[in-house]
Short mmCIF file of C-alpha atoms in Angstrom, two decimals:
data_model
loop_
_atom_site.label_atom_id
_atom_site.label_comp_id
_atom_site.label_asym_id
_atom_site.label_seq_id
_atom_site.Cartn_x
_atom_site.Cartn_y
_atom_site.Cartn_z
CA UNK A 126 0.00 0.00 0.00
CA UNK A 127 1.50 3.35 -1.10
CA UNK A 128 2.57 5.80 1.71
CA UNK A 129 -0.10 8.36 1.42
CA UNK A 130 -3.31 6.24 1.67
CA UNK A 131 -1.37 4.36 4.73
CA UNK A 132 -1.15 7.75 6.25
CA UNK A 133 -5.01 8.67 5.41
CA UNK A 134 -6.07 5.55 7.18
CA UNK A 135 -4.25 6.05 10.22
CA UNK A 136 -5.34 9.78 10.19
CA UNK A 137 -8.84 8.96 10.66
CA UNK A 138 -7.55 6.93 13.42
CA UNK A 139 -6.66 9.60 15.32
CA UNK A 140 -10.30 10.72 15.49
CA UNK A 141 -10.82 7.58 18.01
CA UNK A 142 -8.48 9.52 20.19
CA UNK A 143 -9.66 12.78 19.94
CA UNK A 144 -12.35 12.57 22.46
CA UNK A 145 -13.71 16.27 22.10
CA UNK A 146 -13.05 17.33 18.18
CA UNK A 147 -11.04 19.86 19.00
CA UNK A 148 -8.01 19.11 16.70
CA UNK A 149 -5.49 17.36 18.96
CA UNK A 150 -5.23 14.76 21.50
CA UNK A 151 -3.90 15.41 24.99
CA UNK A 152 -4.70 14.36 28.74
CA UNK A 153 -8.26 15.89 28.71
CA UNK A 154 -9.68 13.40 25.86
CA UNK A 155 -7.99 10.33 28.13
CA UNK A 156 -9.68 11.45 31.01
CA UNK A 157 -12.98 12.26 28.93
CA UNK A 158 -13.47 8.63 27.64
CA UNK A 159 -12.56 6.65 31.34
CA UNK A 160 -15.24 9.33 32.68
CA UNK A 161 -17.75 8.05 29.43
CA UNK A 162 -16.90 4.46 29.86
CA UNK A 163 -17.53 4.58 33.92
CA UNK A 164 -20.74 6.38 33.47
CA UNK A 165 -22.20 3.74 30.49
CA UNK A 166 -21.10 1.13 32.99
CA UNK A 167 -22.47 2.64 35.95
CA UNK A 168 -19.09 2.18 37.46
CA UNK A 169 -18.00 5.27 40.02
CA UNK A 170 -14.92 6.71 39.97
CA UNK A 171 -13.77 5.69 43.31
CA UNK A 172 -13.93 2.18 43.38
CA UNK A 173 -11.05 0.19 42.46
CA UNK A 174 -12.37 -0.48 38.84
CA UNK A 175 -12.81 3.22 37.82
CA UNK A 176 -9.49 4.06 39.95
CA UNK A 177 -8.01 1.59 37.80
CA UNK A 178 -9.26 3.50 34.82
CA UNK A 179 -8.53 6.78 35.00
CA UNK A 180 -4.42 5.61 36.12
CA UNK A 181 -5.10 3.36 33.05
CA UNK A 182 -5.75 6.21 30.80
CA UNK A 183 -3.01 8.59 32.25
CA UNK A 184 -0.41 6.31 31.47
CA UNK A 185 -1.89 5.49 28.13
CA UNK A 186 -1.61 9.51 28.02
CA UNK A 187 1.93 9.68 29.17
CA UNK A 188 2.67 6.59 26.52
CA UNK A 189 1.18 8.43 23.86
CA UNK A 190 2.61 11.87 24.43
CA UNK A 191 6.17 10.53 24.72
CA UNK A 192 5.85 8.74 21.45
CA UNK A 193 4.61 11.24 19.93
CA UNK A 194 4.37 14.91 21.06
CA UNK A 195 7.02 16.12 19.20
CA UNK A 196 7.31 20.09 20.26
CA UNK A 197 6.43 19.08 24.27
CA UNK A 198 3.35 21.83 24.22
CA UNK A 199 1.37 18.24 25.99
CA UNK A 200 -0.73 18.09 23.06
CA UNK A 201 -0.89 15.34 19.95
CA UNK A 202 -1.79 17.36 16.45
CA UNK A 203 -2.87 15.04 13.91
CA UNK A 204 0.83 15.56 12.14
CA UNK A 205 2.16 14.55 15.46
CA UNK A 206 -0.02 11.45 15.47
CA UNK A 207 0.40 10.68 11.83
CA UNK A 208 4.22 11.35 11.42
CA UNK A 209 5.32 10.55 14.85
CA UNK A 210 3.18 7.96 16.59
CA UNK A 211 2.37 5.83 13.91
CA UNK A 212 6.26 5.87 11.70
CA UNK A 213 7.99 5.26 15.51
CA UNK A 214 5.07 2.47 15.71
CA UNK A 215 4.54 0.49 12.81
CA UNK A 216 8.03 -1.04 13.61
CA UNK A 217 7.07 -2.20 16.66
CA UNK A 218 2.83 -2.78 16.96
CA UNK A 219 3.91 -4.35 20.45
CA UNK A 220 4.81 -0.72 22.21
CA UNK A 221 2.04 0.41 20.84
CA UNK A 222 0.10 -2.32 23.02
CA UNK A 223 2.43 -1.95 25.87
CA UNK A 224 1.70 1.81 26.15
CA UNK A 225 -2.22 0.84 25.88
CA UNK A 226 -2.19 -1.91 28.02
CA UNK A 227 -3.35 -0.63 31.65
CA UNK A 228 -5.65 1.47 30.39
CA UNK A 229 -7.24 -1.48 27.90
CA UNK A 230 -7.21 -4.29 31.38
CA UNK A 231 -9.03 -1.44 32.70
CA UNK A 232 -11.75 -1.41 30.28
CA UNK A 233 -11.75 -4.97 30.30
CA UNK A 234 -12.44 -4.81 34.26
CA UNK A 235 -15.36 -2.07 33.82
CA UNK A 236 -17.09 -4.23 31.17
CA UNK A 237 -16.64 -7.65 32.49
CA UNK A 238 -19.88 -6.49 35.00
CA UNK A 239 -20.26 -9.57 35.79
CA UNK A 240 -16.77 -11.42 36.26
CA UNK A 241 -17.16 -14.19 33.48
CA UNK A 242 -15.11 -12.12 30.52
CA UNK A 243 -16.63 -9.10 28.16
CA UNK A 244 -18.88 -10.58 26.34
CA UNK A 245 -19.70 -8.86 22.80
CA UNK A 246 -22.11 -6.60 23.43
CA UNK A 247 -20.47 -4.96 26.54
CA UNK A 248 -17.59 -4.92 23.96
CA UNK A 249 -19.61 -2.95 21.37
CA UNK A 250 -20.58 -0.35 24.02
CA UNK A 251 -17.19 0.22 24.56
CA UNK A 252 -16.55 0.87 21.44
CA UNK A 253 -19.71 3.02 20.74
CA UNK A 254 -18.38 5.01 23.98
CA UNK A 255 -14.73 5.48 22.06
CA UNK A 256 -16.06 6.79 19.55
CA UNK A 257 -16.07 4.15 16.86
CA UNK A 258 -18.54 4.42 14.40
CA UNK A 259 -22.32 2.93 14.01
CA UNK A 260 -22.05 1.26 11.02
CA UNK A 261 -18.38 -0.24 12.17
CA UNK A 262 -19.18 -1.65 15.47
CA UNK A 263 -20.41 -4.95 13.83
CA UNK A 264 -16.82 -5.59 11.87
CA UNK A 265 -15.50 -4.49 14.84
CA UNK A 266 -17.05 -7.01 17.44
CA UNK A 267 -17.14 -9.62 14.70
CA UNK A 268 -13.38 -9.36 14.56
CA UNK A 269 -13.27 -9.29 18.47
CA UNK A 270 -15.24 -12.44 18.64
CA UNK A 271 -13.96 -14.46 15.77
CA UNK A 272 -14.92 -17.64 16.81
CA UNK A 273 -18.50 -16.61 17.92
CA UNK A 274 -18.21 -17.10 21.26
CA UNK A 275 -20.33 -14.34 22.67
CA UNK A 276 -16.76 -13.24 24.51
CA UNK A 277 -13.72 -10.91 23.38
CA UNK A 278 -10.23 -12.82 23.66
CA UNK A 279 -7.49 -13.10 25.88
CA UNK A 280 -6.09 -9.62 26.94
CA UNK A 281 -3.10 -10.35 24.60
CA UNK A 282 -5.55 -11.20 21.32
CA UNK A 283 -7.27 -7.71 22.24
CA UNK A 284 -3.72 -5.70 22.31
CA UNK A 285 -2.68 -7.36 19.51
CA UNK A 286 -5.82 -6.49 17.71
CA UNK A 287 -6.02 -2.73 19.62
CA UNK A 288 -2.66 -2.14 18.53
CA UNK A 289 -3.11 -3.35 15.00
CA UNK A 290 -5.60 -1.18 14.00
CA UNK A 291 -3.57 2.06 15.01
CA UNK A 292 -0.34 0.92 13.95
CA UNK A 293 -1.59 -0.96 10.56
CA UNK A 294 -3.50 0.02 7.00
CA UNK A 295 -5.70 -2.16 7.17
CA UNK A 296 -8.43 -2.80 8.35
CA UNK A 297 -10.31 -0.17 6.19
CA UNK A 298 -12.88 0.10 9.41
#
């Protein structure tokens, strides 16, 4: 795939992040979706689940800046994201994951409600509450569950999966 519709794919990527619209991704659109995943989940944020959470999504943050906040103003631009994140990532999909990691086994602990895994429809609220599109969420799930077992995968199937749709061209959705 040539350079510049690899770039336009993960570019809409960055959308996902970019909790509020406002351009650029910094602390406030981490701490924006914990808040928006506690509140679909009825989880409050001083319990050990959405404690868990909000560290979860300051270190994804922290992760995300380093990578990729280039001039140190604690914002992510969309050049930032684009030239920075993703070129530094797309090496290496798995520090991608690591960086995500305690914020996604957060999620995972807000959704599992009722301690026998996500199961696919917890999974697609997540998702709705990140941001990703209506007419996506079935792919996505579908590709969460792909052997139709009502439940997401292991927490190292989801990073790899996480991380390969931030770090990869494909897929499309």
């Amino acid at each position: 795939m040539e350079s510049a519709e690899y770039e336009r794919r993960i570019a809409a990527r960055f959308a996902s992040f970019d909790q509020d619209g406002n351009g650029y991704i910094d602390r406030e659109d981490f701490s924006s979706a914990a808040k928006a995943l506690l509140a679909e989940f009825d989880v409050t944020a001083r319990c050990d689940k959405g404690q868990a959470l909000y560290i979860g999504a300051e270190a994804f943050w922290q992760g995300m800046a380093g990578i990729a906040d280039v001039d140190g103003d604690q914002r992510v631009t969309r050049e930032e994201f684009v030239t920075g994140a993703v070129k530094r990532l797309r090496d290496s999909p798995q520090r991608f994951a690591e960086i995500a990691r305690p914020f996604l086994r957060a999620v995972v602990a807000v959704a599992d409600t009722d301690g026998s895994g996500v199961t696919v429809p917890a999974a697609e609220r997540v998702l709705r509450v990140l941001g990703v599109a209506p007419d996506v969420l079935p792919l996505a799930t579908a590709a969460l569950d792909p052997d139709g077992t009502g439940r997401v995968p292991s927490e190292e199937q989801l990073l790899a999966a996480f991380a390969a749709y931030f770090t990869t061209p494909a897929p499309e959705a």
